[in-house]
Amino acid sequence: MDLFDAGPLRLLEAPPLRLSPRDRRAMDDAWDAAVRANPALFDGPVAGCTSLVHDERDGLVLTWVRATYRYFVLRRLPGATVRLPSLFVSVAQPSEDGRLLVGRMAPWTTSAGRWQLPGGSVEPPPDGEPLDLAALRRHAARELAEETGVDTPADDLTPWQVTRQTNGSVGVLFRAPSRPAAWLHARHATLTATEHALGRTPELDRLALARSPADLTALTGPHVSYLAPVLHRHARSDGPSSHGHH
């Protein structure tokens, strides 16, 4: 698990992955089985991350490719010659007392019961438009609003950390202005009520606030591998809480 400070970040698009007929058949079979088990799965467009390197001149250089969600099942297939790590954005949303908002994935999602920061996989931009830091920031603001009900202008999000998990998946983390804890919970309660009225459940079915990795022991269920290191970094720094609020 690697954690980088988000300094300059350059994103480069690479040509789409080329799969052998055997890998493609195995991928399609595994995806069809996954959809039978969870009909909510959707094979929409997604950006995968093929490399993240630190360049002396450019800072972090992230190479990404256009794919669809089914490509991610390759990671779980023994013998697959191609694996596509994911590219996601997350938001460190602090409360005014210096804790960070974490959410539990709802039962209908692919990672049911898992705790993580608000965020999600990055979608590729329309042809001809760049995938850059501004696009990632807009995507992060949208995920925060959709998952927690917290509406924050994209320009108020600050690049904070870049995480790389052992499977190669890369997350770009943004820091949001701090908000009162009660207000954060109220926003999620309103969102949840609205979703329930429409016959849906929000992607994050429960929220909690955590200051350090020790707080994760109180949460039942697994959590993403980046969460403890990010909370450790948060607890060690002066924390996002010192960055004012709107």
PDB file of N, CA and C in Angstrom, residues 196-237:
ATOM      1  N   HIS A 196     -35.314   6.342  -0.271  1.00  0.00           N
ATOM      2  CA  HIS A 196     -36.311   5.347   0.144  1.00  0.00           C
ATOM      3  C   HIS A 196     -37.681   5.651  -0.472  1.00  0.00           C
ATOM      4  N   ALA A 197     -38.019   6.942  -0.567  1.00  0.00           N
ATOM      5  CA  ALA A 197     -39.297   7.335  -1.169  1.00  0.00           C
ATOM      6  C   ALA A 197     -39.369   6.920  -2.637  1.00  0.00           C
ATOM      7  N   LEU A 198     -38.194   6.812  -3.266  1.00  0.00           N
ATOM      8  CA  LEU A 198     -38.124   6.393  -4.679  1.00  0.00           C
ATOM      9  C   LEU A 198     -37.918   4.880  -4.802  1.00  0.00           C
ATOM     10  N   GLY A 199     -37.947   4.191  -3.648  1.00  0.00           N
ATOM     11  CA  GLY A 199     -37.764   2.736  -3.670  1.00  0.00           C
ATOM     12  C   GLY A 199     -36.325   2.302  -3.819  1.00  0.00           C
ATOM     13  N   ARG A 200     -35.398   3.199  -3.446  1.00  0.00           N
ATOM     14  CA  ARG A 200     -33.968   2.872  -3.577  1.00  0.00           C
ATOM     15  C   ARG A 200     -33.278   2.995  -2.220  1.00  0.00           C
ATOM     16  N   THR A 201     -32.046   2.454  -2.168  1.00  0.00           N
ATOM     17  CA  THR A 201     -31.190   2.617  -0.988  1.00  0.00           C
ATOM     18  C   THR A 201     -29.939   3.346  -1.443  1.00  0.00           C
ATOM     19  N   PRO A 202     -29.454   4.333  -0.684  1.00  0.00           N
ATOM     20  CA  PRO A 202     -28.213   5.006  -1.104  1.00  0.00           C
ATOM     21  C   PRO A 202     -27.037   4.035  -1.127  1.00  0.00           C
ATOM     22  N   GLU A 203     -26.017   4.396  -1.893  1.00  0.00           N
ATOM     23  CA  GLU A 203     -24.839   3.534  -2.020  1.00  0.00           C
ATOM     24  C   GLU A 203     -24.159   3.318  -0.669  1.00  0.00           C
ATOM     25  N   LEU A 204     -24.135   4.354   0.152  1.00  0.00           N
ATOM     26  CA  LEU A 204     -23.613   4.221   1.517  1.00  0.00           C
ATOM     27  C   LEU A 204     -24.813   4.160   2.450  1.00  0.00           C
ATOM     28  N   ASP A 205     -25.013   3.000   3.099  1.00  0.00           N
ATOM     29  CA  ASP A 205     -26.219   2.873   3.922  1.00  0.00           C
ATOM     30  C   ASP A 205     -26.006   3.316   5.366  1.00  0.00           C
ATOM     31  N   ARG A 206     -24.738   3.562   5.727  1.00  0.00           N
ATOM     32  CA  ARG A 206     -24.476   4.051   7.078  1.00  0.00           C
ATOM     33  C   ARG A 206     -23.235   4.925   7.070  1.00  0.00           C
ATOM     34  N   LEU A 207     -23.228   5.969   7.894  1.00  0.00           N
ATOM     35  CA  LEU A 207     -22.058   6.847   8.022  1.00  0.00           C
ATOM     36  C   LEU A 207     -21.515   6.782   9.440  1.00  0.00           C
ATOM     37  N   ALA A 208     -20.211   7.002   9.561  1.00  0.00           N
ATOM     38  CA  ALA A 208     -19.576   7.119  10.869  1.00  0.00           C
ATOM     39  C   ALA A 208     -18.466   8.154  10.739  1.00  0.00           C
ATOM     40  N   LEU A 209     -17.932   8.611  11.876  1.00  0.00           N
ATOM     41  CA  LEU A 209     -16.817   9.566  11.874  1.00  0.00           C
ATOM     42  C   LEU A 209     -15.632   8.919  12.570  1.00  0.00           C
ATOM     43  N   ALA A 210     -14.458   9.003  11.946  1.00  0.00           N
ATOM     44  CA  ALA A 210     -13.256   8.358  12.491  1.00  0.00           C
ATOM     45  C   ALA A 210     -12.098   9.346  12.481  1.00  0.00           C
ATOM     46  N   ARG A 211     -11.354   9.380  13.592  1.00  0.00           N
ATOM     47  CA  ARG A 211     -10.223  10.297  13.709  1.00  0.00           C
ATOM     48  C   ARG A 211      -8.895   9.611  13.375  1.00  0.00           C
ATOM     49  N   SER A 212      -8.792   8.319  13.755  1.00  0.00           N
ATOM     50  CA  SER A 212      -7.532   7.592  13.574  1.00  0.00           C
ATOM     51  C   SER A 212      -7.849   6.120  13.296  1.00  0.00           C
ATOM     52  N   PRO A 213      -6.837   5.330  12.905  1.00  0.00           N
ATOM     53  CA  PRO A 213      -7.093   3.908  12.615  1.00  0.00           C
ATOM     54  C   PRO A 213      -7.741   3.173  13.795  1.00  0.00           C
ATOM     55  N   ALA A 214      -7.463   3.607  15.032  1.00  0.00           N
ATOM     56  CA  ALA A 214      -8.040   2.944  16.209  1.00  0.00           C
ATOM     57  C   ALA A 214      -9.574   2.972  16.170  1.00  0.00           C
ATOM     58  N   ASP A 215     -10.137   4.019  15.576  1.00  0.00           N
ATOM     59  CA  ASP A 215     -11.593   4.148  15.522  1.00  0.00           C
ATOM     60  C   ASP A 215     -12.248   3.105  14.609  1.00  0.00           C
ATOM     61  N   LEU A 216     -11.446   2.488  13.727  1.00  0.00           N
ATOM     62  CA  LEU A 216     -12.019   1.516  12.794  1.00  0.00           C
ATOM     63  C   LEU A 216     -12.460   0.243  13.510  1.00  0.00           C
ATOM     64  N   THR A 217     -11.886  -0.045  14.686  1.00  0.00           N
ATOM     65  CA  THR A 217     -12.242  -1.270  15.403  1.00  0.00           C
ATOM     66  C   THR A 217     -13.700  -1.245  15.848  1.00  0.00           C
ATOM     67  N   ALA A 218     -14.280  -0.059  15.996  1.00  0.00           N
ATOM     68  CA  ALA A 218     -15.679   0.055  16.418  1.00  0.00           C
ATOM     69  C   ALA A 218     -16.654  -0.218  15.273  1.00  0.00           C
ATOM     70  N   LEU A 219     -16.140  -0.278  14.032  1.00  0.00           N
ATOM     71  CA  LEU A 219     -17.005  -0.483  12.869  1.00  0.00           C
ATOM     72  C   LEU A 219     -17.078  -1.968  12.537  1.00  0.00           C
ATOM     73  N   THR A 220     -18.277  -2.516  12.453  1.00  0.00           N
ATOM     74  CA  THR A 220     -18.392  -3.933  12.101  1.00  0.00           C
ATOM     75  C   THR A 220     -18.306  -4.086  10.592  1.00  0.00           C
ATOM     76  N   GLY A 221     -17.497  -5.040  10.170  1.00  0.00           N
ATOM     77  CA  GLY A 221     -17.328  -5.286   8.741  1.00  0.00           C
ATOM     78  C   GLY A 221     -15.954  -4.864   8.259  1.00  0.00           C
ATOM     79  N   PRO A 222     -15.596  -5.260   7.029  1.00  0.00           N
ATOM     80  CA  PRO A 222     -14.277  -4.942   6.475  1.00  0.00           C
ATOM     81  C   PRO A 222     -14.169  -3.467   6.081  1.00  0.00           C
ATOM     82  N   HIS A 223     -12.961  -3.005   5.863  1.00  0.00           N
ATOM     83  CA  HIS A 223     -12.785  -1.660   5.304  1.00  0.00           C
ATOM     84  C   HIS A 223     -11.717  -1.709   4.216  1.00  0.00           C
ATOM     85  N   VAL A 224     -11.745  -0.745   3.310  1.00  0.00           N
ATOM     86  CA  VAL A 224     -10.780  -0.729   2.199  1.00  0.00           C
ATOM     87  C   VAL A 224      -9.365  -0.589   2.748  1.00  0.00           C
ATOM     88  N   SER A 225      -8.404  -1.125   2.005  1.00  0.00           N
ATOM     89  CA  SER A 225      -7.030  -1.173   2.511  1.00  0.00           C
ATOM     90  C   SER A 225      -6.410   0.212   2.693  1.00  0.00           C
ATOM     91  N   TYR A 226      -6.895   1.221   1.931  1.00  0.00           N
ATOM     92  CA  TYR A 226      -6.278   2.542   2.073  1.00  0.00           C
ATOM     93  C   TYR A 226      -6.766   3.287   3.315  1.00  0.00           C
ATOM     94  N   LEU A 227      -7.863   2.818   3.939  1.00  0.00           N
ATOM     95  CA  LEU A 227      -8.514   3.631   4.969  1.00  0.00           C
ATOM     96  C   LEU A 227      -7.632   3.849   6.206  1.00  0.00           C
ATOM     97  N   ALA A 228      -7.025   2.777   6.727  1.00  0.00           N
ATOM     98  CA  ALA A 228      -6.182   2.927   7.925  1.00  0.00           C
ATOM     99  C   ALA A 228      -4.969   3.834   7.667  1.00  0.00           C
ATOM    100  N   PRO A 229      -4.206   3.633   6.561  1.00  0.00           N
ATOM    101  CA  PRO A 229      -3.080   4.539   6.301  1.00  0.00           C
ATOM    102  C   PRO A 229      -3.498   5.994   6.121  1.00  0.00           C
ATOM    103  N   VAL A 230      -4.646   6.210   5.469  1.00  0.00           N
ATOM    104  CA  VAL A 230      -5.122   7.585   5.254  1.00  0.00           C
ATOM    105  C   VAL A 230      -5.511   8.219   6.592  1.00  0.00           C
ATOM    106  N   LEU A 231      -6.191   7.458   7.453  1.00  0.00           N
ATOM    107  CA  LEU A 231      -6.560   7.986   8.772  1.00  0.00           C
ATOM    108  C   LEU A 231      -5.315   8.244   9.622  1.00  0.00           C
ATOM    109  N   HIS A 232      -4.323   7.393   9.470  1.00  0.00           N
ATOM    110  CA  HIS A 232      -3.056   7.586  10.199  1.00  0.00           C
ATOM    111  C   HIS A 232      -2.407   8.902   9.761  1.00  0.00           C
ATOM    112  N   ARG A 233      -2.372   9.148   8.460  1.00  0.00           N
ATOM    113  CA  ARG A 233      -1.802  10.384   7.921  1.00  0.00           C
ATOM    114  C   ARG A 233      -2.631  11.588   8.397  1.00  0.00           C
ATOM    115  N   HIS A 234      -3.934  11.422   8.406  1.00  0.00           N
ATOM    116  CA  HIS A 234      -4.836  12.490   8.846  1.00  0.00           C
ATOM    117  C   HIS A 234      -4.602  12.829  10.328  1.00  0.00           C
ATOM    118  N   ALA A 235      -4.474  11.788  11.149  1.00  0.00           N
ATOM    119  CA  ALA A 235      -4.297  12.000  12.593  1.00  0.00           C
ATOM    120  C   ALA A 235      -2.938  12.644  12.888  1.00  0.00           C
ATOM    121  N   ARG A 236      -1.940  12.316  12.055  1.00  0.00           N
ATOM    122  CA  ARG A 236      -0.588  12.825  12.283  1.00  0.00           C
ATOM    123  C   ARG A 236      -0.443  14.278  11.861  1.00  0.00           C
ATOM    124  N   SER A 237      -1.168  14.634  10.777  1.00  0.00           N
ATOM    125  CA  SER A 237      -1.088  16.017  10.302  1.00  0.00           C
ATOM    126  C   SER A 237      -1.951  16.878  11.212  1.00  0.00           C
TER     127      SER A 237
END
